[in-house]
Amino acid sequence: QVQLVESGGGLVHPGASLRLSCAASGGTFSNSAMGWFRQAPGKEREFVATINSSGSGTDYVDSAKGRFTISRDNAVNTVYLQMNSLKPEDTAVYYCAASRYSGIYYLQKQYDFWGQGTQVTVSS
């Protein structure tokens, strides 16, 4: 069973940056695609970013392209989400997710393990 623990959320002003981390344990991290999702108040959880098992492939929701960067360090079983130029509409609980498979995945049902989430609030 894979456990995922997110960290790095917080309250920031518009235009600021945050780096989220997700530490994985209990599985073979280097074989797993990873993703970040978010859920804003009153909205459904949505895809933000994905990275394949080797880190050679990534993709993002359109609203994150050019501002967010997903990366991973398989040596320390951690995936990151660097978020720059944050906007109030980025406010949400951010979830890390792991797949049993190694590719690029966009749907929640393609991920098998989930973290508990970390709150990101962007407000002036």
PDB file of C-alpha atoms in Angstrom:
ATOM      1  CA  GLN A   1       0.000   0.000   0.000  1.00  0.00           C
ATOM      2  CA  VAL A   2       1.332   3.390  -1.003  1.00  0.00           C
ATOM      3  CA  GLN A   3       1.172   6.317   1.394  1.00  0.00           C
ATOM      4  CA  LEU A   4       1.399   9.878   0.129  1.00  0.00           C
ATOM      5  CA  VAL A   5       1.995  12.922   2.299  1.00  0.00           C
ATOM      6  CA  GLU A   6       1.748  16.417   0.837  1.00  0.00           C
ATOM      7  CA  SER A   7       3.363  19.507   2.300  1.00  0.00           C
ATOM      8  CA  GLY A   8       4.207  23.067   1.343  1.00  0.00           C
ATOM      9  CA  GLY A   9       0.802  24.688   1.173  1.00  0.00           C
ATOM     10  CA  GLY A  10       0.010  28.009   2.752  1.00  0.00           C
ATOM     11  CA  LEU A  11      -1.402  31.504   2.430  1.00  0.00           C
ATOM     12  CA  VAL A  12       0.312  33.737  -0.133  1.00  0.00           C
ATOM     13  CA  HIS A  13      -0.360  36.954  -2.003  1.00  0.00           C
ATOM     14  CA  PRO A  14      -1.189  37.022  -5.710  1.00  0.00           C
ATOM     15  CA  GLY A  15       1.973  36.754  -7.792  1.00  0.00           C
ATOM     16  CA  ALA A  16       3.834  34.756  -5.171  1.00  0.00           C
ATOM     17  CA  SER A  17       5.288  31.262  -5.503  1.00  0.00           C
ATOM     18  CA  LEU A  18       4.900  28.032  -3.571  1.00  0.00           C
ATOM     19  CA  ARG A  19       6.465  24.619  -3.946  1.00  0.00           C
ATOM     20  CA  LEU A  20       4.370  21.640  -2.950  1.00  0.00           C
ATOM     21  CA  SER A  21       6.013  18.347  -2.087  1.00  0.00           C
ATOM     22  CA  CYS A  22       4.566  14.857  -1.936  1.00  0.00           C
ATOM     23  CA  ALA A  23       6.546  12.150  -0.198  1.00  0.00           C
ATOM     24  CA  ALA A  24       5.695   8.573  -1.104  1.00  0.00           C
ATOM     25  CA  SER A  25       6.293   5.412   0.858  1.00  0.00           C
ATOM     26  CA  GLY A  26       5.259   1.779   0.754  1.00  0.00           C
ATOM     27  CA  GLY A  27       5.564   1.149  -2.961  1.00  0.00           C
ATOM     28  CA  THR A  28       7.908   1.316  -5.925  1.00  0.00           C
ATOM     29  CA  PHE A  29       7.852   5.046  -6.559  1.00  0.00           C
ATOM     30  CA  SER A  30      10.045   4.908  -9.621  1.00  0.00           C
ATOM     31  CA  ASN A  31       7.481   2.740 -11.429  1.00  0.00           C
ATOM     32  CA  SER A  32       4.554   5.058 -10.727  1.00  0.00           C
ATOM     33  CA  ALA A  33       3.161   7.943 -12.668  1.00  0.00           C
ATOM     34  CA  MET A  34       2.271  10.812 -10.358  1.00  0.00           C
ATOM     35  CA  GLY A  35      -0.282  13.563 -10.550  1.00  0.00           C
ATOM     36  CA  TRP A  36      -1.464  16.684  -8.820  1.00  0.00           C
ATOM     37  CA  PHE A  37      -5.144  17.545  -8.556  1.00  0.00           C
ATOM     38  CA  ARG A  38      -6.955  20.352  -6.764  1.00  0.00           C
ATOM     39  CA  GLN A  39     -10.378  21.032  -5.344  1.00  0.00           C
ATOM     40  CA  ALA A  40     -11.644  24.555  -4.835  1.00  0.00           C
ATOM     41  CA  PRO A  41     -14.526  25.302  -2.466  1.00  0.00           C
ATOM     42  CA  GLY A  42     -17.825  24.263  -4.004  1.00  0.00           C
ATOM     43  CA  LYS A  43     -16.165  22.709  -7.038  1.00  0.00           C
ATOM     44  CA  GLU A  44     -15.208  19.239  -8.157  1.00  0.00           C
ATOM     45  CA  ARG A  45     -11.637  18.030  -7.920  1.00  0.00           C
ATOM     46  CA  GLU A  46      -9.742  18.737 -11.127  1.00  0.00           C
ATOM     47  CA  PHE A  47      -6.528  17.667 -12.814  1.00  0.00           C
ATOM     48  CA  VAL A  48      -3.552  20.019 -12.516  1.00  0.00           C
ATOM     49  CA  ALA A  49      -0.405  18.191 -13.631  1.00  0.00           C
ATOM     50  CA  THR A  50       1.001  14.768 -14.391  1.00  0.00           C
ATOM     51  CA  ILE A  51       4.449  13.244 -14.723  1.00  0.00           C
ATOM     52  CA  ASN A  52       5.436   9.804 -15.947  1.00  0.00           C
ATOM     53  CA  SER A  53       7.490   7.389 -13.901  1.00  0.00           C
ATOM     54  CA  SER A  54      10.870   8.431 -15.308  1.00  0.00           C
ATOM     55  CA  GLY A  55      10.126  12.144 -15.258  1.00  0.00           C
ATOM     56  CA  SER A  56      10.647  12.440 -18.997  1.00  0.00           C
ATOM     57  CA  GLY A  57       7.052  13.379 -19.712  1.00  0.00           C
ATOM     58  CA  THR A  58       4.776  15.974 -18.148  1.00  0.00           C
ATOM     59  CA  ASP A  59       1.526  17.736 -18.915  1.00  0.00           C
ATOM     60  CA  TYR A  60      -0.659  20.387 -17.345  1.00  0.00           C
ATOM     61  CA  VAL A  61      -4.127  21.822 -17.287  1.00  0.00           C
ATOM     62  CA  ASP A  62      -4.207  24.855 -19.580  1.00  0.00           C
ATOM     63  CA  SER A  63      -4.536  27.295 -16.674  1.00  0.00           C
ATOM     64  CA  ALA A  64      -1.268  26.004 -15.190  1.00  0.00           C
ATOM     65  CA  LYS A  65       0.854  25.959 -18.324  1.00  0.00           C
ATOM     66  CA  GLY A  66       3.733  28.416 -18.095  1.00  0.00           C
ATOM     67  CA  ARG A  67       3.235  28.926 -14.346  1.00  0.00           C
ATOM     68  CA  PHE A  68       3.439  25.473 -12.736  1.00  0.00           C
ATOM     69  CA  THR A  69       6.142  22.851 -13.052  1.00  0.00           C
ATOM     70  CA  ILE A  70       5.824  19.245 -11.927  1.00  0.00           C
ATOM     71  CA  SER A  71       9.005  17.321 -11.223  1.00  0.00           C
ATOM     72  CA  ARG A  72      10.121  14.257  -9.324  1.00  0.00           C
ATOM     73  CA  ASP A  73      13.155  12.880  -7.563  1.00  0.00           C
ATOM     74  CA  ASN A  74      13.016   9.116  -7.635  1.00  0.00           C
ATOM     75  CA  ALA A  75      16.017   8.917  -5.313  1.00  0.00           C
ATOM     76  CA  VAL A  76      13.965  10.380  -2.470  1.00  0.00           C
ATOM     77  CA  ASN A  77      10.508   9.187  -3.564  1.00  0.00           C
ATOM     78  CA  THR A  78       9.154  12.704  -3.877  1.00  0.00           C
ATOM     79  CA  VAL A  79       7.159  14.619  -6.466  1.00  0.00           C
ATOM     80  CA  TYR A  80       7.012  18.400  -6.523  1.00  0.00           C
ATOM     81  CA  LEU A  81       4.736  21.072  -7.882  1.00  0.00           C
ATOM     82  CA  GLN A  82       6.410  24.437  -8.296  1.00  0.00           C
ATOM     83  CA  MET A  83       3.727  27.099  -8.591  1.00  0.00           C
ATOM     84  CA  ASN A  84       4.681  30.580  -9.745  1.00  0.00           C
ATOM     85  CA  SER A  85       2.623  33.694 -10.423  1.00  0.00           C
ATOM     86  CA  LEU A  86      -0.150  32.406  -8.222  1.00  0.00           C
ATOM     87  CA  LYS A  87      -3.649  33.770  -8.721  1.00  0.00           C
ATOM     88  CA  PRO A  88      -6.673  33.829  -6.396  1.00  0.00           C
ATOM     89  CA  GLU A  89      -8.297  31.241  -8.640  1.00  0.00           C
ATOM     90  CA  ASP A  90      -5.512  28.812  -7.728  1.00  0.00           C
ATOM     91  CA  THR A  91      -6.932  28.658  -4.206  1.00  0.00           C
ATOM     92  CA  ALA A  92      -7.784  25.026  -3.475  1.00  0.00           C
ATOM     93  CA  VAL A  93      -6.819  21.921  -1.600  1.00  0.00           C
ATOM     94  CA  TYR A  94      -4.060  20.275  -3.640  1.00  0.00           C
ATOM     95  CA  TYR A  95      -3.844  16.492  -3.737  1.00  0.00           C
ATOM     96  CA  CYS A  96      -1.009  14.254  -4.812  1.00  0.00           C
ATOM     97  CA  ALA A  97      -1.895  10.960  -6.500  1.00  0.00           C
ATOM     98  CA  ALA A  98       0.009   7.864  -7.582  1.00  0.00           C
ATOM     99  CA  SER A  99      -0.817   5.408 -10.336  1.00  0.00           C
ATOM    100  CA  ARG A 100       0.048   1.718 -10.498  1.00  0.00           C
ATOM    101  CA  TYR A 101       1.243   2.403 -14.033  1.00  0.00           C
ATOM    102  CA  SER A 102       3.976   4.520 -15.545  1.00  0.00           C
ATOM    103  CA  GLY A 103       2.462   6.766 -18.207  1.00  0.00           C
ATOM    104  CA  ILE A 104       0.802  10.165 -18.475  1.00  0.00           C
ATOM    105  CA  TYR A 105      -2.677  10.195 -16.957  1.00  0.00           C
ATOM    106  CA  TYR A 106      -5.345  12.866 -16.626  1.00  0.00           C
ATOM    107  CA  LEU A 107      -8.303  11.166 -14.997  1.00  0.00           C
ATOM    108  CA  GLN A 108      -8.790  10.605 -11.283  1.00  0.00           C
ATOM    109  CA  LYS A 109      -9.791   7.001 -11.919  1.00  0.00           C
ATOM    110  CA  GLN A 110      -6.345   6.365 -13.408  1.00  0.00           C
ATOM    111  CA  TYR A 111      -4.753   6.999 -10.035  1.00  0.00           C
ATOM    112  CA  ASP A 112      -4.847   4.417  -7.279  1.00  0.00           C
ATOM    113  CA  PHE A 113      -3.469   6.172  -4.212  1.00  0.00           C
ATOM    114  CA  TRP A 114      -4.151   9.643  -2.846  1.00  0.00           C
ATOM    115  CA  GLY A 115      -2.714  11.942  -0.233  1.00  0.00           C
ATOM    116  CA  GLN A 116      -4.721  13.866   2.317  1.00  0.00           C
ATOM    117  CA  GLY A 117      -4.247  17.215   0.606  1.00  0.00           C
ATOM    118  CA  THR A 118      -2.610  20.522   1.420  1.00  0.00           C
ATOM    119  CA  GLN A 119      -4.384  23.878   1.418  1.00  0.00           C
ATOM    120  CA  VAL A 120      -3.198  26.639  -0.895  1.00  0.00           C
ATOM    121  CA  THR A 121      -4.799  30.029  -0.420  1.00  0.00           C
ATOM    122  CA  VAL A 122      -3.963  32.974  -2.681  1.00  0.00           C
ATOM    123  CA  SER A 123      -5.350  36.223  -1.362  1.00  0.00           C
ATOM    124  CA  SER A 124      -4.400  39.840  -0.960  1.00  0.00           C
TER     125      SER A 124
END
